[in-house]
Coordinates of N, CA and C in Angstrom, one line a residue:
Chain A
K585 N -0.9 -77.7 -90.0 CA -0.9 -78.1 -91.0 C 0.2 -77.5 -92.6
N586 N 1.3 -78.4 -92.8 CA 1.5 -77.7 -93.5 C 0.9 -77.3 -94.9
E587 N 1.4 -76.1 -95.8 CA 0.4 -75.3 -97.0 C 0.7 -76.3 -98.1
V588 N 1.6 -77.3 -97.8 CA 2.4 -78.2 -99.2 C 3.0 -79.4 -98.3
E589 N 1.6 -80.7 -99.1 CA 2.0 -82.5 -98.1 C 2.9 -82.9 -99.1
Q590 N 3.4 -84.0 -98.9 CA 3.8 -84.9 -100.0 C 3.6 -86.0 -99.3
S591 N 2.3 -87.1 -100.3 CA 3.0 -88.6 -99.5 C 3.4 -89.6 -100.5
P592 N 3.9 -90.5 -100.1 CA 4.2 -90.5 -99.1 C 5.1 -90.4 -98.4
Q593 N 6.1 -90.4 -97.5 CA 7.2 -90.6 -97.2 C 8.0 -90.7 -97.3
N594 N 8.0 -92.1 -97.2 CA 9.2 -92.8 -97.8 C 8.4 -94.0 -98.2
L595 N 9.3 -94.3 -99.5 CA 8.7 -95.2 -100.6 C 9.8 -96.3 -100.9
T596 N 9.7 -97.6 -100.7 CA 10.8 -98.9 -101.4 C 10.0 -99.1 -102.5
A597 N 10.6 -99.7 -103.6 CA 10.2 -100.4 -104.6 C 11.1 -101.4 -105.4
Q598 N 11.1 -102.2 -106.3 CA 11.7 -103.4 -106.9 C 12.2 -102.6 -108.0
E599 N 13.2 -102.6 -108.9 CA 13.6 -102.0 -110.4 C 12.8 -102.0 -111.3
G600 N 12.1 -101.9 -111.7 CA 10.8 -102.0 -112.9 C 9.5 -101.3 -112.3
E601 N 9.7 -101.5 -111.1 CA 8.0 -100.5 -110.9 C 7.7 -99.6 -111.1
F602 N 6.5 -98.9 -111.7 CA 5.7 -97.9 -111.3 C 6.2 -96.7 -110.2
I603 N 6.2 -95.7 -110.4 CA 6.4 -95.2 -108.8 C 5.5 -93.9 -108.6
T604 N 4.5 -93.2 -107.5 CA 4.4 -92.6 -107.8 C 4.0 -91.5 -106.8
I605 N 4.2 -90.5 -107.0 CA 4.4 -89.5 -105.4 C 3.4 -88.6 -105.7
N606 N 3.2 -88.3 -104.5 CA 1.6 -87.3 -104.4 C 1.8 -86.1 -103.5
C607 N 1.6 -84.9 -104.2 CA 2.0 -83.4 -103.8 C 0.7 -83.0 -103.3
S608 N -0.3 -82.8 -102.3 CA -0.6 -81.7 -102.4 C -0.5 -80.8 -101.5
Y609 N -1.1 -79.6 -102.0 CA -1.2 -77.9 -101.6 C -2.1 -77.3 -100.7
S610 N -2.5 -76.1 -100.5 CA -3.2 -75.4 -100.2 C -3.0 -73.6 -100.1
V611 N -2.1 -73.3 -100.5 CA -1.9 -72.4 -101.2 C -2.7 -72.1 -102.6
G612 N -2.8 -70.6 -102.9 CA -3.0 -71.0 -104.3 C -1.7 -70.7 -104.9
I613 N -1.4 -71.2 -106.7 CA 0.0 -71.0 -107.0 C 0.3 -70.4 -108.2
S614 N 1.9 -70.1 -108.7 CA 1.1 -69.9 -110.1 C 2.2 -71.0 -110.8
A615 N 2.3 -71.6 -109.7 CA 3.8 -73.2 -110.8 C 3.6 -73.9 -109.6
L616 N 4.3 -74.9 -110.0 CA 4.9 -76.1 -109.1 C 6.4 -76.6 -109.1
H617 N 6.9 -76.9 -109.1 CA 8.0 -77.2 -108.6 C 8.6 -78.5 -108.5
W618 N 8.8 -79.6 -108.7 CA 9.5 -80.9 -108.1 C 10.6 -80.6 -108.2
L619 N 11.4 -81.1 -107.4 CA 12.6 -81.0 -106.9 C 13.6 -83.3 -106.9
Q620 N 14.9 -82.9 -107.6 CA 15.5 -84.2 -107.0 C 16.7 -84.2 -105.8
Q621 N 17.4 -84.6 -105.1 CA 17.9 -84.5 -104.3 C 17.9 -86.0 -103.9
H622 N 19.7 -85.8 -104.6 CA 20.6 -87.3 -104.3 C 21.3 -87.2 -102.8
P623 N 21.7 -88.6 -102.2 CA 22.1 -88.9 -101.6 C 23.6 -87.5 -101.2
G624 N 24.4 -87.5 -102.1 CA 25.2 -86.2 -101.9 C 24.8 -85.3 -101.1
G625 N 23.4 -84.4 -101.9 CA 23.3 -83.4 -101.1 C 22.7 -82.2 -102.5
G626 N 23.2 -82.7 -103.6 CA 23.1 -81.7 -104.7 C 21.0 -81.9 -104.8
I627 N 20.8 -80.8 -105.5 CA 19.4 -80.4 -105.3 C 19.1 -79.7 -106.8
V628 N 18.4 -81.0 -107.9 CA 17.9 -81.3 -109.0 C 17.0 -80.7 -109.6
S629 N 16.4 -79.7 -110.1 CA 15.1 -79.6 -110.8 C 15.2 -80.2 -112.1
L630 N 13.6 -80.4 -111.2 CA 13.3 -82.3 -112.5 C 12.0 -81.4 -113.9
F631 N 11.0 -80.5 -112.5 CA 10.1 -80.2 -113.8 C 9.5 -78.9 -113.2
M632 N 9.2 -78.2 -113.9 CA 8.2 -76.9 -113.7 C 6.9 -76.6 -114.0
L633 N 5.6 -76.9 -113.5 CA 4.5 -76.6 -114.8 C 3.8 -76.5 -113.7
S634 N 2.2 -75.7 -114.7 CA 1.5 -74.8 -114.0 C 0.2 -75.3 -115.1
S635 N 0.3 -76.6 -115.3 CA -1.1 -77.1 -115.8 C -0.9 -78.1 -115.9
G636 N -1.8 -79.1 -117.0 CA -1.4 -80.5 -117.8 C -0.2 -81.1 -117.5
K637 N 0.2 -81.9 -118.4 CA 0.6 -82.5 -117.8 C 2.6 -82.6 -118.3
K638 N 4.2 -83.2 -117.9 CA 5.1 -83.0 -118.1 C 5.9 -84.4 -118.9
K639 N 6.2 -84.2 -119.8 CA 7.8 -85.3 -119.3 C 8.9 -85.8 -119.8
H640 N 9.5 -86.4 -119.3 CA 10.8 -86.4 -119.4 C 12.3 -87.2 -119.0
G641 N 11.8 -88.5 -120.2 CA 12.2 -89.7 -120.4 C 11.5 -90.2 -119.3
R642 N 11.5 -91.0 -118.0 CA 11.0 -92.0 -117.7 C 10.5 -90.6 -116.3
L643 N 10.2 -90.0 -116.5 CA 8.9 -89.2 -115.7 C 7.9 -88.4 -116.2
I644 N 7.2 -88.5 -114.9 CA 6.2 -88.0 -116.2 C 5.4 -87.2 -114.1
A645 N 5.1 -85.9 -114.5 CA 4.4 -84.6 -113.7 C 2.7 -84.5 -114.3
T646 N 1.9 -84.9 -113.3 CA 0.9 -83.3 -113.8 C 0.3 -83.2 -112.7
I647 N -0.1 -82.2 -112.6 CA -0.7 -81.1 -112.3 C -2.3 -80.3 -112.0
N648 N -3.2 -80.8 -111.2 CA -4.9 -80.2 -111.3 C -4.6 -79.4 -110.6
I649 N -4.9 -78.6 -111.0 CA -5.6 -76.3 -110.3 C -6.5 -77.1 -109.3
Q650 N -7.4 -77.0 -109.7 CA -9.0 -76.9 -109.4 C -8.1 -78.2 -108.4
E651 N -8.0 -79.1 -108.0 CA -8.5 -79.7 -106.8 C -6.7 -79.9 -105.9
K652 N -5.5 -78.8 -106.6 CA -4.9 -78.5 -106.2 C -3.6 -79.8 -105.4
H653 N -3.4 -80.3 -106.8 CA -3.0 -81.2 -106.7 C -2.2 -81.7 -107.3
S654 N -1.0 -82.2 -107.7 CA 0.4 -82.7 -108.5 C 1.0 -84.0 -108.4
S655 N 0.9 -84.6 -108.9 CA 2.2 -86.1 -108.5 C 3.2 -86.3 -110.0
L656 N 4.1 -87.1 -109.5 CA 5.1 -87.2 -110.1 C 5.7 -89.0 -110.2
H657 N 5.5 -88.7 -111.7 CA 5.7 -90.6 -111.3 C 6.3 -90.8 -112.1
I658 N 7.0 -92.0 -112.4 CA 8.6 -92.7 -112.8 C 7.9 -94.5 -113.0
T659 N 8.4 -94.0 -114.5 CA 8.1 -95.7 -115.2 C 9.1 -96.3 -115.2
A660 N 8.8 -97.5 -115.0 CA 10.7 -98.7 -115.0 C 11.3 -97.6 -113.8
S661 N 11.1 -97.9 -112.5 CA 11.8 -97.4 -112.0 C 14.0 -98.7 -111.9
H662 N 14.9 -97.7 -111.8 CA 16.0 -98.3 -111.6 C 16.7 -97.5 -110.2
P663 N 17.7 -98.7 -109.9 CA 18.7 -97.9 -108.3 C 19.0 -96.6 -108.5
R664 N 19.2 -96.5 -110.1 CA 20.3 -94.6 -110.0 C 18.9 -93.6 -109.8
D665 N 17.2 -94.2 -109.8 CA 16.5 -93.4 -109.0 C 16.1 -93.2 -108.1
S666 N 16.4 -93.5 -106.8 CA 16.9 -93.8 -105.8 C 17.3 -92.4 -105.2
A667 N 16.2 -91.4 -104.5 CA 16.9 -89.8 -103.8 C 15.9 -89.6 -103.1
V668 N 15.6 -88.1 -102.4 CA 14.6 -87.6 -102.1 C 13.9 -86.6 -103.2
Y669 N 13.0 -87.0 -103.6 CA 11.9 -86.1 -103.9 C 11.2 -85.1 -103.3
I670 N 11.0 -83.4 -103.8 CA 10.5 -82.6 -103.2 C 9.9 -81.8 -104.4
C671 N 8.0 -81.8 -103.7 CA 7.7 -80.5 -104.4 C 7.4 -79.4 -103.8
A672 N 7.2 -78.2 -104.0 CA 7.6 -76.9 -104.0 C 6.7 -76.2 -104.5
A673 N 5.7 -75.3 -103.6 CA 4.6 -74.5 -104.7 C 5.1 -73.2 -105.1
I674 N 4.6 -72.6 -106.1 CA 5.4 -71.0 -105.8 C 4.1 -70.2 -105.7
P675 N 3.6 -69.7 -104.7 CA 2.7 -68.9 -105.0 C 2.8 -67.1 -105.4
T676 N 4.3 -66.9 -104.6 CA 4.5 -65.6 -105.7 C 5.5 -65.9 -106.2
D677 N 6.7 -65.7 -106.1 CA 8.5 -66.4 -106.2 C 9.0 -67.1 -105.5
K678 N 8.6 -67.1 -104.2 CA 9.5 -67.7 -103.6 C 8.8 -69.2 -103.0
L679 N 9.8 -70.7 -103.0 CA 9.2 -72.0 -103.1 C 8.6 -71.7 -101.5
I680 N 7.6 -73.1 -101.6 CA 7.2 -73.4 -100.6 C 7.3 -75.1 -100.4
F681 N 8.0 -75.8 -99.9 CA 8.9 -76.9 -100.2 C 7.8 -77.9 -99.4
G682 N 7.3 -78.7 -100.1 CA 7.4 -79.9 -98.9 C 7.8 -80.8 -98.4
T683 N 7.3 -81.7 -97.7 CA 8.5 -82.0 -96.7 C 9.7 -83.7 -97.0
G684 N 9.4 -84.0 -99.0 CA 10.0 -84.9 -99.3 C 9.9 -86.2 -99.0
T685 N 10.0 -86.9 -100.2 CA 9.5 -88.0 -100.0 C 11.1 -89.1 -100.1
R686 N 11.5 -89.7 -99.6 CA 13.0 -90.3 -99.4 C 12.3 -91.6 -100.6
L687 N 12.9 -91.9 -101.7 CA 12.6 -93.3 -102.8 C 13.8 -94.1 -102.5
Q688 N 13.6 -95.3 -102.0 CA 15.0 -96.6 -102.5 C 14.6 -97.6 -103.8
V689 N 14.9 -97.8 -104.6 CA 14.7 -98.5 -105.3 C 15.9 -99.7 -105.8
F690 N 15.4 -100.7 -105.3 CA 16.5 -102.3 -104.9 C 16.4 -102.3 -106.7
P691 N 17.5 -103.3 -106.4 CA 17.7 -104.3 -108.0 C 16.9 -105.5 -107.6
Chain B
D1339 N 26.8 -72.9 -118.9 CA 26.4 -72.2 -118.5 C 27.4 -72.8 -117.4
A1340 N 28.3 -72.1 -116.1 CA 28.5 -73.1 -115.3 C 27.5 -73.6 -113.8
G1341 N 26.4 -73.0 -114.0 CA 25.3 -73.1 -113.2 C 25.4 -72.6 -111.5
V1342 N 24.6 -72.4 -111.0 CA 25.1 -71.6 -110.1 C 26.0 -72.4 -108.8
I1343 N 26.9 -70.9 -108.9 CA 28.4 -71.7 -108.2 C 28.7 -71.1 -106.6
Q1344 N 28.5 -72.3 -105.8 CA 29.1 -71.6 -104.1 C 29.6 -71.6 -103.8
S1345 N 30.5 -70.9 -103.2 CA 31.7 -71.4 -102.5 C 31.6 -70.8 -100.4
P1346 N 32.5 -71.9 -99.7 CA 32.9 -72.7 -99.6 C 32.0 -74.2 -100.3
R1347 N 32.7 -75.5 -100.6 CA 31.5 -76.5 -100.5 C 31.7 -77.2 -99.1
H1348 N 32.2 -76.5 -98.0 CA 33.0 -77.2 -96.7 C 33.0 -75.9 -96.3
E1349 N 32.2 -75.7 -94.6 CA 33.1 -74.8 -93.9 C 32.8 -75.3 -92.4
V1350 N 34.2 -75.3 -91.8 CA 34.0 -76.1 -90.2 C 34.3 -74.7 -89.7
T1351 N 33.5 -74.1 -88.4 CA 34.0 -72.7 -88.1 C 34.0 -73.3 -86.5
E1352 N 34.5 -72.2 -85.6 CA 34.1 -72.5 -84.3 C 32.9 -71.8 -83.9
M1353 N 32.1 -71.7 -82.5 CA 31.1 -71.3 -82.4 C 31.9 -69.9 -82.0
G1354 N 30.9 -68.6 -82.5 CA 31.6 -67.0 -82.3 C 31.7 -66.5 -83.7
Q1355 N 32.5 -67.3 -83.9 CA 33.5 -67.0 -85.9 C 32.0 -66.3 -86.8
E1356 N 33.4 -65.5 -87.7 CA 32.4 -65.0 -88.9 C 32.1 -66.0 -89.7
V1357 N 31.4 -66.2 -90.6 CA 31.0 -67.4 -91.9 C 30.8 -66.0 -93.0
T1358 N 31.5 -66.3 -93.5 CA 30.8 -65.5 -95.3 C 30.6 -66.8 -96.1
L1359 N 29.6 -67.3 -96.6 CA 29.4 -67.7 -97.6 C 29.1 -67.1 -98.7
R1360 N 29.1 -67.7 -100.4 CA 29.3 -66.7 -101.6 C 28.6 -67.6 -102.5
C1361 N 28.0 -67.3 -103.6 CA 26.9 -67.3 -104.3 C 27.1 -66.4 -105.5
K1362 N 27.6 -67.2 -106.8 CA 26.9 -66.2 -107.9 C 26.3 -67.0 -108.7
P1363 N 25.4 -66.4 -109.0 CA 24.1 -66.9 -109.8 C 24.6 -67.0 -111.3
I1364 N 23.2 -67.5 -111.8 CA 23.4 -67.9 -114.1 C 23.6 -66.3 -114.0
S1365 N 24.6 -66.3 -115.2 CA 24.0 -65.1 -115.7 C 22.7 -64.6 -116.3
G1366 N 22.2 -63.7 -115.9 CA 21.0 -62.9 -116.4 C 19.7 -63.6 -116.1
H1367 N 20.0 -64.1 -114.9 CA 18.5 -64.9 -114.0 C 18.9 -62.9 -112.8
D1368 N 17.8 -63.2 -112.4 CA 17.4 -61.9 -111.6 C 16.8 -62.2 -110.4
Y1369 N 17.0 -63.3 -110.4 CA 16.5 -63.7 -109.2 C 17.4 -64.8 -108.1
L1370 N 17.8 -64.4 -107.0 CA 18.7 -64.9 -105.8 C 18.1 -65.3 -105.0
F1371 N 17.9 -66.4 -104.6 CA 17.2 -67.2 -103.5 C 18.7 -67.7 -102.3
W1372 N 18.3 -67.9 -101.1 CA 19.3 -68.6 -100.4 C 18.4 -69.2 -99.6
Y1373 N 18.7 -70.7 -99.8 CA 17.6 -71.5 -98.7 C 19.1 -72.2 -97.5
R1374 N 18.4 -72.9 -96.7 CA 18.7 -73.8 -95.6 C 17.8 -74.5 -95.4
Q1375 N 18.8 -76.1 -95.1 CA 18.1 -77.2 -95.1 C 19.0 -77.6 -94.1
T1376 N 17.9 -78.7 -92.9 CA 18.8 -78.8 -91.8 C 17.8 -80.2 -91.5
M1377 N 18.2 -80.9 -90.9 CA 17.3 -82.4 -90.7 C 15.9 -82.1 -90.1
M1378 N 15.9 -81.0 -89.2 CA 14.6 -81.2 -88.7 C 13.4 -80.2 -89.1
R1379 N 13.9 -78.7 -89.9 CA 13.2 -78.2 -90.5 C 13.2 -78.8 -92.1
G1380 N 13.9 -79.3 -92.6 CA 14.2 -79.5 -94.3 C 14.4 -77.8 -94.7
L1381 N 14.4 -78.2 -96.1 CA 14.0 -76.8 -96.3 C 13.7 -75.5 -96.0
E1382 N 14.2 -74.0 -96.0 CA 13.4 -73.1 -95.8 C 14.5 -71.8 -96.1
L1383 N 13.5 -70.7 -97.0 CA 13.8 -69.7 -97.1 C 14.2 -68.8 -96.1
L1384 N 15.3 -68.1 -96.6 CA 16.2 -67.3 -96.1 C 15.7 -66.2 -96.1
I1385 N 16.1 -65.2 -97.6 CA 16.2 -64.6 -97.8 C 15.9 -64.7 -99.8
Y1386 N 15.7 -63.6 -100.3 CA 15.6 -64.3 -101.8 C 15.2 -61.9 -102.7
F1387 N 16.3 -62.0 -103.6 CA 17.0 -60.8 -104.1 C 16.0 -60.7 -105.3
N1388 N 15.6 -59.7 -105.9 CA 15.4 -59.7 -107.0 C 15.8 -58.3 -107.8
N1389 N 17.2 -58.5 -108.9 CA 17.6 -57.5 -109.4 C 18.2 -57.1 -108.5
N1390 N 18.9 -57.7 -107.8 CA 19.7 -57.2 -106.8 C 19.6 -56.5 -105.4
V1391 N 17.5 -56.2 -105.3 CA 17.1 -55.8 -104.2 C 16.9 -56.6 -103.3
P1392 N 16.8 -57.2 -102.2 CA 16.1 -57.4 -100.9 C 14.2 -57.3 -101.4
I1393 N 13.6 -59.0 -101.5 CA 12.2 -58.4 -101.5 C 12.0 -59.1 -100.6
D1394 N 12.6 -60.6 -99.9 CA 11.8 -61.3 -98.2 C 12.9 -61.2 -98.0
D1395 N 12.7 -60.8 -96.7 CA 13.9 -61.6 -95.8 C 13.5 -62.0 -94.5
S1396 N 12.2 -62.2 -94.1 CA 11.5 -62.6 -93.1 C 12.2 -64.0 -92.8
G1397 N 12.8 -64.8 -93.7 CA 13.5 -66.2 -93.1 C 14.4 -66.3 -92.2
M1398 N 14.5 -65.3 -93.0 CA 16.7 -64.6 -91.8 C 16.3 -64.7 -90.2
P1399 N 17.2 -65.8 -89.8 CA 16.6 -66.1 -88.1 C 16.9 -65.0 -87.5
E1400 N 17.5 -64.3 -87.2 CA 17.7 -63.4 -86.7 C 19.2 -62.4 -87.3
D1401 N 19.1 -61.4 -86.1 CA 20.1 -60.1 -86.4 C 21.8 -60.9 -87.2
R1402 N 21.5 -61.8 -86.1 CA 23.2 -62.4 -86.8 C 23.2 -63.0 -88.5
F1403 N 22.5 -62.9 -89.1 CA 22.6 -63.2 -90.7 C 22.4 -62.0 -91.1
S1404 N 22.7 -62.0 -91.8 CA 22.8 -60.9 -93.2 C 22.7 -61.2 -94.4
A1405 N 22.0 -60.9 -95.6 CA 22.9 -60.5 -97.2 C 22.8 -60.0 -98.0
K1406 N 23.4 -60.0 -98.8 CA 24.2 -58.8 -99.9 C 24.2 -59.3 -100.9
M1407 N 23.9 -58.7 -102.2 CA 24.2 -59.0 -103.1 C 24.1 -57.3 -104.0
P1408 N 25.8 -57.2 -104.2 CA 25.9 -56.3 -104.6 C 26.8 -56.0 -106.5
N1409 N 25.9 -56.9 -106.7 CA 25.7 -57.1 -108.5 C 25.0 -58.2 -108.8
A1410 N 25.1 -58.0 -109.7 CA 24.1 -59.1 -110.4 C 25.1 -60.7 -110.8
S1411 N 25.9 -60.3 -110.3 CA 26.6 -61.5 -110.5 C 27.5 -62.2 -108.6
F1412 N 27.1 -61.5 -108.1 CA 27.4 -61.9 -106.7 C 26.9 -61.4 -105.2
S1413 N 26.3 -62.5 -103.9 CA 25.5 -62.3 -103.0 C 26.4 -62.9 -101.9
T1414 N 26.4 -62.8 -100.6 CA 26.4 -63.1 -100.0 C 26.2 -63.6 -98.9
L1415 N 25.8 -64.4 -97.7 CA 24.6 -64.4 -96.5 C 26.4 -64.7 -95.6
K1416 N 26.3 -64.3 -95.1 CA 27.0 -64.3 -93.9 C 26.5 -64.2 -92.6
I1417 N 27.6 -65.0 -91.2 CA 26.6 -65.1 -89.6 C 27.4 -64.8 -88.7
Q1418 N 27.2 -63.7 -87.7 CA 28.7 -63.0 -87.0 C 27.2 -62.8 -85.9
P1419 N 27.8 -63.3 -84.5 CA 28.8 -64.3 -84.8 C 27.8 -65.8 -85.3
S1420 N 28.8 -66.7 -85.1 CA 28.1 -68.4 -85.8 C 27.4 -69.2 -84.9
E1421 N 26.9 -69.9 -84.7 CA 26.3 -70.5 -83.3 C 26.1 -71.9 -84.4
P1422 N 26.2 -73.0 -83.1 CA 25.6 -74.7 -83.5 C 24.7 -75.2 -83.7
R1423 N 23.5 -74.3 -83.5 CA 22.4 -74.3 -84.4 C 22.3 -73.7 -86.1
D1424 N 23.3 -73.3 -86.6 CA 23.7 -72.6 -87.5 C 24.3 -73.3 -88.2
S1425 N 24.0 -75.0 -87.8 CA 25.0 -76.0 -88.6 C 24.0 -76.2 -89.7
A1426 N 23.6 -76.4 -91.1 CA 23.0 -76.6 -92.0 C 24.0 -76.9 -93.3
V1427 N 23.3 -77.4 -94.4 CA 23.8 -77.1 -96.0 C 22.8 -75.4 -96.3
Y1428 N 23.6 -74.3 -96.3 CA 23.2 -73.6 -97.3 C 22.8 -73.9 -98.1
F1429 N 21.8 -73.7 -99.3 CA 21.9 -73.1 -100.3 C 21.6 -72.1 -101.5
C1430 N 22.1 -71.6 -102.5 CA 21.8 -70.7 -103.9 C 20.9 -70.9 -104.6
A1431 N 20.1 -70.5 -105.0 CA 19.5 -70.5 -106.0 C 18.9 -69.5 -107.3
S1432 N 18.9 -69.7 -107.9 CA 19.1 -68.2 -109.1 C 17.7 -68.9 -110.5
S1433 N 16.7 -67.9 -110.5 CA 15.7 -67.9 -111.8 C 15.5 -66.8 -112.6
P1434 N 15.6 -67.0 -113.5 CA 15.2 -65.9 -114.9 C 13.9 -65.5 -114.4
V1435 N 13.3 -66.2 -114.9 CA 11.5 -66.0 -114.1 C 10.9 -67.2 -113.6
T1436 N 10.9 -66.6 -112.5 CA 10.5 -67.9 -111.5 C 9.0 -69.4 -111.7
E1437 N 8.0 -68.0 -112.0 CA 7.1 -69.0 -112.7 C 6.9 -69.3 -114.0
T1438 N 8.1 -68.9 -115.0 CA 8.0 -70.0 -115.4 C 9.0 -71.0 -116.0
Y1439 N 10.7 -70.8 -115.9 CA 11.6 -71.0 -115.5 C 12.1 -72.0 -114.4
G1440 N 11.8 -71.7 -113.4 CA 12.4 -72.7 -112.4 C 13.1 -72.1 -112.4
Y1441 N 13.6 -72.8 -111.2 CA 14.9 -72.6 -110.2 C 16.5 -73.6 -110.5
T1442 N 17.9 -72.7 -110.5 CA 18.6 -73.3 -110.6 C 19.4 -73.7 -109.7
F1443 N 20.2 -74.6 -108.2 CA 20.6 -74.4 -107.2 C 21.8 -74.9 -107.4
G1444 N 21.9 -74.0 -106.6 CA 24.3 -74.6 -106.4 C 24.1 -75.6 -105.8
S1445 N 25.7 -75.9 -105.9 CA 25.9 -77.6 -105.0 C 25.6 -77.4 -104.0
G1446 N 24.8 -76.5 -102.9 CA 25.6 -76.4 -100.9 C 26.8 -75.7 -100.9
T1447 N 26.6 -75.0 -99.4 CA 27.4 -75.5 -98.7 C 27.5 -75.9 -97.2
R1448 N 28.0 -76.5 -97.1 CA 27.7 -77.8 -95.5 C 28.5 -77.5 -94.3
L1449 N 27.5 -76.3 -93.2 CA 28.1 -75.5 -92.8 C 28.3 -76.6 -91.3
T1450 N 29.3 -76.4 -90.2 CA 29.8 -76.9 -89.5 C 30.3 -76.4 -88.2
V1451 N 29.4 -75.6 -87.4 CA 29.9 -75.0 -86.7 C 30.3 -76.0 -84.9
V1452 N 31.1 -75.9 -84.6 CA 31.5 -76.5 -83.1 C 31.5 -76.0 -81.9

């Protein structure tokens, strides 16, 4: 069993839909990182959080430390949100990656 | 800041050749990480440095791989001799304080060994 599990693995949505991607982890962490990887391959940091909730534009990330669970929400999804979303746990300094969620948003 | 800079962006080499990947972290970032991404294994940590000192190299596949950080602004990942199974995208990332500020990734080097 992976230490960091994401669901779903693949997700398709119509433009405008509300998207939720889930991440569960089994290790103790100091923080959790949400990353976005576009088809071109570059990896972009979306959020780094250790408690509560963070919001940036249409993206919202939440974490429940007691339940070892984090969610990434996208409101009013758009085709440009199509990417792979990766959560990564930080037990010490290094990242433990989830397997990623491939999101496709259709017009 | 220009971000984390990796070179080359693409590298095609023949099996058995030496390959050197380069990374310039963001100035002031104390941590530098080398990751490899493949379709089969996803993203995996190879090695990371703190203040130029290697902290954890348990992810380095074998003796063919070596990494150095001679100063705070430069790191190399070397593969000698290269093999087709080394074909992957290699990412470098840096961070000032990992659990607070997160990571900034470079654009990656796509390595193809034929």
